[in-house]
Short mmCIF file of C-alpha atoms in Angstrom, two decimals:
data_model
loop_
_atom_site.label_atom_id
_atom_site.label_comp_id
_atom_site.label_asym_id
_atom_site.label_seq_id
_atom_site.Cartn_x
_atom_site.Cartn_y
_atom_site.Cartn_z
CA PRO A 28 48.20 2.14 10.25
CA ASN A 29 48.40 -0.30 13.15
CA ASN A 30 46.53 -3.31 14.41
CA SER A 31 44.81 -2.45 17.70
CA THR A 32 42.93 -4.21 20.40
CA ILE A 33 39.84 -2.18 21.21
CA LYS A 34 36.96 -2.28 23.73
CA ILE A 35 33.57 -1.29 22.31
CA THR A 36 30.76 -0.44 24.62
CA GLY A 37 27.13 0.10 23.45
CA LYS A 38 23.78 -1.44 22.57
CA ILE A 39 23.90 -4.27 20.03
CA MET A 40 21.14 -4.04 17.39
CA ILE A 41 19.99 -7.32 15.64
CA PRO A 42 19.03 -6.78 11.98
CA ASP A 43 15.19 -6.72 11.44
CA THR A 44 13.97 -9.66 9.39
CA LYS A 45 10.20 -9.25 9.85
CA SER A 46 9.87 -7.59 6.41
CA SER A 47 12.07 -10.23 4.70
CA SER A 48 10.02 -12.71 2.80
CA ALA A 49 10.95 -15.39 0.30
CA GLY A 50 13.00 -13.88 -2.51
CA HIS A 51 13.65 -10.62 -0.69
CA PHE A 52 16.85 -9.28 0.95
CA ASN A 53 17.47 -10.87 4.38
CA PRO A 54 20.10 -8.77 6.20
CA GLN A 55 20.62 -11.23 8.94
CA ARG A 56 21.53 -14.07 6.56
CA TYR A 57 23.56 -11.73 4.36
CA TYR A 58 25.87 -10.38 7.14
CA ALA A 59 26.13 -13.76 8.83
CA ARG A 60 28.36 -14.99 6.06
CA PHE A 61 30.97 -12.45 7.25
CA GLY A 62 30.49 -13.43 10.93
CA VAL A 63 28.49 -10.33 11.62
CA TYR A 64 25.38 -10.80 13.69
CA GLY A 65 24.56 -7.30 14.94
CA SER A 66 25.45 -3.60 14.70
CA MET A 67 26.02 -0.89 17.15
CA ASN A 68 25.22 2.80 16.74
CA ASN A 69 27.49 5.51 18.33
CA PRO A 70 29.51 3.08 20.48
CA HIS A 71 32.15 4.12 23.00
CA ILE A 72 35.57 2.89 21.74
CA LYS A 73 38.64 2.52 23.84
CA ILE A 74 41.99 1.42 22.52
CA LEU A 75 43.47 -1.24 24.81
CA GLU A 76 46.63 -2.26 22.96
CA THR A 77 48.37 -1.30 19.69
CA LYS A 78 50.47 -3.62 17.64
CA ASN A 79 52.58 -3.23 14.50
CA ASN A 80 51.05 -4.44 11.13
CA SER A 81 51.91 -7.81 9.79
CA ILE A 82 54.48 -8.18 7.02
CA ILE A 83 51.71 -8.80 4.53
CA GLU A 84 49.75 -5.63 5.52
CA GLU A 85 53.01 -3.63 5.53
CA THR A 86 53.67 -4.94 2.02
CA ARG A 87 50.25 -3.87 0.83
CA ILE A 88 50.62 -0.38 2.34
CA PHE A 89 54.10 0.02 0.80
CA ALA A 90 52.89 -1.10 -2.73
CA ARG A 91 49.86 1.18 -2.42
CA SER A 92 52.15 4.18 -1.59
CA ILE A 93 54.31 3.47 -4.61
CA LEU A 94 51.24 3.46 -6.92
CA GLN A 95 49.96 6.73 -5.37
CA ARG A 96 53.33 8.37 -5.72
CA TYR A 97 54.10 7.58 -9.34
CA LEU A 98 50.61 7.39 -10.90
CA PRO A 99 48.04 10.16 -11.27
CA GLU A 100 44.41 9.67 -10.18
CA PRO A 101 42.29 7.89 -11.04
CA SER A 102 44.98 5.58 -12.44
CA ALA A 103 46.49 5.10 -9.00
CA GLY A 104 43.15 4.11 -7.51
CA LEU A 105 42.33 1.76 -10.32
CA PHE A 106 45.62 -0.05 -10.06
CA SER A 107 45.35 -0.13 -6.25
CA ALA A 108 41.89 -1.82 -6.58
CA THR A 109 42.82 -4.35 -9.27
CA LEU A 110 46.20 -5.27 -7.82
CA LEU A 111 45.84 -4.92 -4.09
CA GLY A 112 42.14 -5.09 -3.45
CA TYR A 113 41.78 -1.43 -2.15
CA MET A 114 38.39 -0.68 -3.79
CA HIS A 115 37.92 2.49 -1.78
CA ASP A 116 40.85 4.07 -3.54
CA VAL A 117 38.69 4.27 -6.67
CA PRO A 118 36.88 7.72 -6.60
CA LEU A 119 33.16 7.33 -5.70
CA THR A 120 31.95 8.85 -8.99
CA LEU A 121 34.07 6.34 -10.98
CA ARG A 122 32.76 3.46 -8.84
CA ASN A 123 29.25 4.52 -9.51
CA ALA A 124 29.95 4.78 -13.30
CA PHE A 125 31.45 1.30 -13.31
CA SER A 126 28.42 -0.10 -11.41
CA ALA A 127 25.88 1.68 -13.73
CA SER A 128 27.67 0.27 -16.74
CA GLY A 129 27.90 -3.30 -15.37
CA LEU A 130 31.76 -3.20 -15.36
CA ALA A 131 32.39 -3.07 -11.63
CA HIS A 132 33.98 -6.61 -11.78
CA LEU A 133 36.83 -5.13 -13.86
CA VAL A 134 38.11 -3.17 -10.91
CA ALA A 135 37.66 -5.87 -8.31
CA ILE A 136 39.90 -8.74 -7.59
CA SER A 137 38.32 -11.71 -9.31
CA GLY A 138 39.17 -15.21 -10.43
CA GLN A 139 39.81 -13.98 -13.90
CA HIS A 140 42.54 -11.60 -12.71
CA ILE A 141 44.30 -14.38 -10.81
CA ALA A 142 43.98 -16.88 -13.64
CA MET A 143 45.48 -14.41 -16.08
CA MET A 144 48.28 -13.66 -13.61
CA ALA A 145 48.97 -17.35 -13.20
CA VAL A 146 49.19 -17.95 -16.99
CA PHE A 147 51.57 -15.01 -17.28
CA ILE A 148 53.84 -16.27 -14.46
CA PHE A 149 53.90 -19.76 -15.91
CA PHE A 150 54.98 -18.64 -19.37
CA PHE A 151 57.40 -16.08 -17.86
CA GLY A 152 58.99 -18.99 -15.94
CA LEU A 153 59.34 -20.95 -19.19
CA ARG A 154 60.79 -17.90 -20.83
CA ILE A 155 63.57 -17.43 -18.36
CA GLY A 156 64.61 -21.05 -18.69
CA LEU A 157 62.70 -22.92 -16.04
CA SER A 158 61.42 -26.41 -16.71
CA ARG A 159 57.67 -26.91 -16.89
CA ASP A 160 57.62 -28.52 -13.41
CA LYS A 161 59.51 -25.63 -11.86
CA ALA A 162 57.39 -23.07 -13.76
CA ALA A 163 54.31 -24.76 -12.33
CA ILE A 164 55.68 -24.67 -8.79
CA LEU A 165 56.54 -20.94 -9.27
CA THR A 166 53.04 -20.28 -10.46
CA VAL A 167 51.37 -21.98 -7.51
CA PHE A 168 53.70 -20.21 -4.96
CA ALA A 169 53.15 -16.75 -6.52
CA SER A 170 49.37 -17.25 -6.79
CA VAL A 171 49.20 -18.20 -3.08
CA ILE A 172 51.23 -15.18 -2.09
CA PHE A 173 49.02 -12.91 -4.21
CA ILE A 174 45.75 -14.17 -2.75
CA VAL A 175 47.12 -13.61 0.78
CA LEU A 176 48.24 -10.09 -0.26
CA VAL A 177 44.80 -9.10 -1.57
CA ASP A 178 43.04 -10.40 1.60
CA TYR A 179 41.27 -13.53 0.34
CA PRO A 180 38.36 -12.46 -1.93
CA PRO A 181 35.83 -15.36 -2.42
CA SER A 182 36.20 -15.51 -6.25
CA GLY A 183 40.00 -15.38 -5.78
CA ILE A 184 39.92 -18.25 -3.32
CA ARG A 185 37.91 -20.35 -5.73
CA SER A 186 40.35 -19.48 -8.45
CA ILE A 187 43.49 -20.17 -6.39
CA ILE A 188 42.25 -23.64 -5.28
CA MET A 189 41.67 -24.48 -8.98
CA ILE A 190 45.07 -23.07 -9.94
CA VAL A 191 46.85 -25.08 -7.22
CA ALA A 192 44.96 -28.28 -8.24
CA VAL A 193 45.60 -27.90 -12.03
CA TYR A 194 49.26 -26.94 -11.77
CA THR A 195 49.96 -29.55 -9.03
CA ALA A 196 48.47 -32.26 -11.34
CA TYR A 197 50.45 -30.82 -14.25
CA SER A 198 53.76 -30.97 -12.32
CA MET A 199 52.99 -34.63 -11.42
CA GLY A 200 52.37 -35.47 -15.03
CA LYS A 201 48.66 -36.10 -14.67
CA ARG A 202 45.64 -34.60 -16.47
CA SER A 203 43.08 -32.67 -14.49
CA ASN A 204 39.38 -32.71 -15.11
CA SER A 205 38.10 -29.11 -15.05
CA LEU A 206 34.65 -29.90 -13.64
CA ARG A 207 36.14 -32.11 -10.90
CA VAL A 208 38.61 -29.33 -9.98
CA LEU A 209 35.76 -26.74 -9.83
CA LEU A 210 33.71 -29.18 -7.64
CA ILE A 211 36.68 -29.65 -5.28
CA ALA A 212 37.23 -25.84 -5.04
CA CYS A 213 33.56 -25.07 -4.34
CA SER A 214 33.24 -27.91 -1.85
CA LEU A 215 36.25 -26.80 0.14
CA MET A 216 34.95 -23.23 0.33
CA VAL A 217 31.44 -24.41 1.47
CA MET A 218 33.01 -26.64 4.06
CA VAL A 219 34.84 -23.67 5.57
CA ASN A 220 31.82 -21.33 5.36
CA PRO A 221 28.55 -23.08 4.47
CA ARG A 222 26.65 -19.78 4.43
CA ILE A 223 28.23 -18.75 1.12
CA LEU A 224 26.22 -21.41 -0.70
CA LEU A 225 22.92 -19.60 -0.08
CA VAL A 226 23.74 -15.92 0.60
CA ASP A 227 26.95 -15.11 -1.19
CA LEU A 228 25.91 -13.97 -4.67
CA GLY A 229 29.51 -13.36 -5.66
CA PHE A 230 30.43 -16.97 -4.94
CA GLN A 231 27.36 -18.27 -6.76
CA LEU A 232 27.97 -16.16 -9.94
CA SER A 233 31.66 -16.95 -9.87
CA ALA A 234 31.11 -20.83 -9.68
CA LEU A 235 28.33 -20.69 -12.27
CA ALA A 236 30.36 -18.60 -14.67
CA MET A 237 33.27 -20.96 -14.44
CA TRP A 238 30.99 -23.96 -14.99
CA GLY A 239 29.53 -22.24 -18.03
CA LEU A 240 33.04 -21.74 -19.42
CA ILE A 241 33.94 -25.38 -18.82
CA VAL A 242 30.72 -26.83 -20.31
CA PHE A 243 29.37 -24.51 -22.99
CA TYR A 244 32.46 -22.76 -24.35
CA PRO A 245 34.03 -25.94 -25.80
CA ALA A 246 30.69 -27.02 -27.18
CA LEU A 247 30.18 -23.70 -28.95
CA ILE A 248 33.66 -23.85 -30.38
CA LYS A 249 33.09 -27.43 -31.63
CA ILE A 250 29.74 -26.47 -33.24
CA SER A 251 31.40 -23.50 -35.14
CA ASN A 252 34.39 -25.46 -36.44
CA LYS A 253 32.91 -25.45 -39.96
CA ASN A 254 32.40 -21.67 -39.76
CA ASN A 255 35.63 -20.32 -38.29
CA PHE A 256 34.97 -16.59 -38.17
CA TRP A 257 37.15 -13.82 -36.54
CA GLY A 258 36.53 -13.24 -32.89
CA ARG A 259 34.52 -16.36 -32.22
CA GLU A 260 36.53 -17.26 -29.14
CA ILE A 261 35.83 -13.85 -27.48
CA LEU A 262 32.14 -14.01 -28.51
CA PHE A 263 31.56 -17.55 -27.18
CA MET A 264 33.47 -16.90 -24.06
CA THR A 265 31.44 -13.85 -23.36
CA ILE A 266 28.15 -15.80 -23.94
#
């Protein structure tokens, strides 16, 4: 429940990379993107100082407790994962089922979640009488607060940079270029942590999926204009 300063004593083990060849899993490169360069088995841990949680962490804990109090399981765990980023609140059997069916991304904080939330907040702002400029500012502010609350997932960071750029341009009366906004978002993320470009599969898939939506989705819609069938938007977006 608290943030603590701890002293850890033990033998540091560096991941073995001798068996890692081209195209195979390289644990050293994979964990380096998180700033982790070694592990320690059975360390001696001593707590040196204990501090109270930050306001953000206290807010997450409070929201999580509300969900657990008023919702039954596994609903509480699913909401905790999709709204607050607590993936371990989802029962292991259910997590395995989501992974086996290829739907694990539905219970993880993703760019899609944040984009949908931003659209909802924007139109909610318009609904309560805000001007478009003020609704855009509200959307940017709420999106930034949310990404801090869920502890900065990579796909969420990419999404939040794009949202801030798009709505800022909108509030200034300028049109935004989607590909340019995506390039800016990815460039900023790589500048902060260059390792994600090569070893973070989540970042790669998130960026490529967004690129596909920007490039191919409008083209498919344009091609099918003469044959406007039900559900084409959902079908083409999935493709």
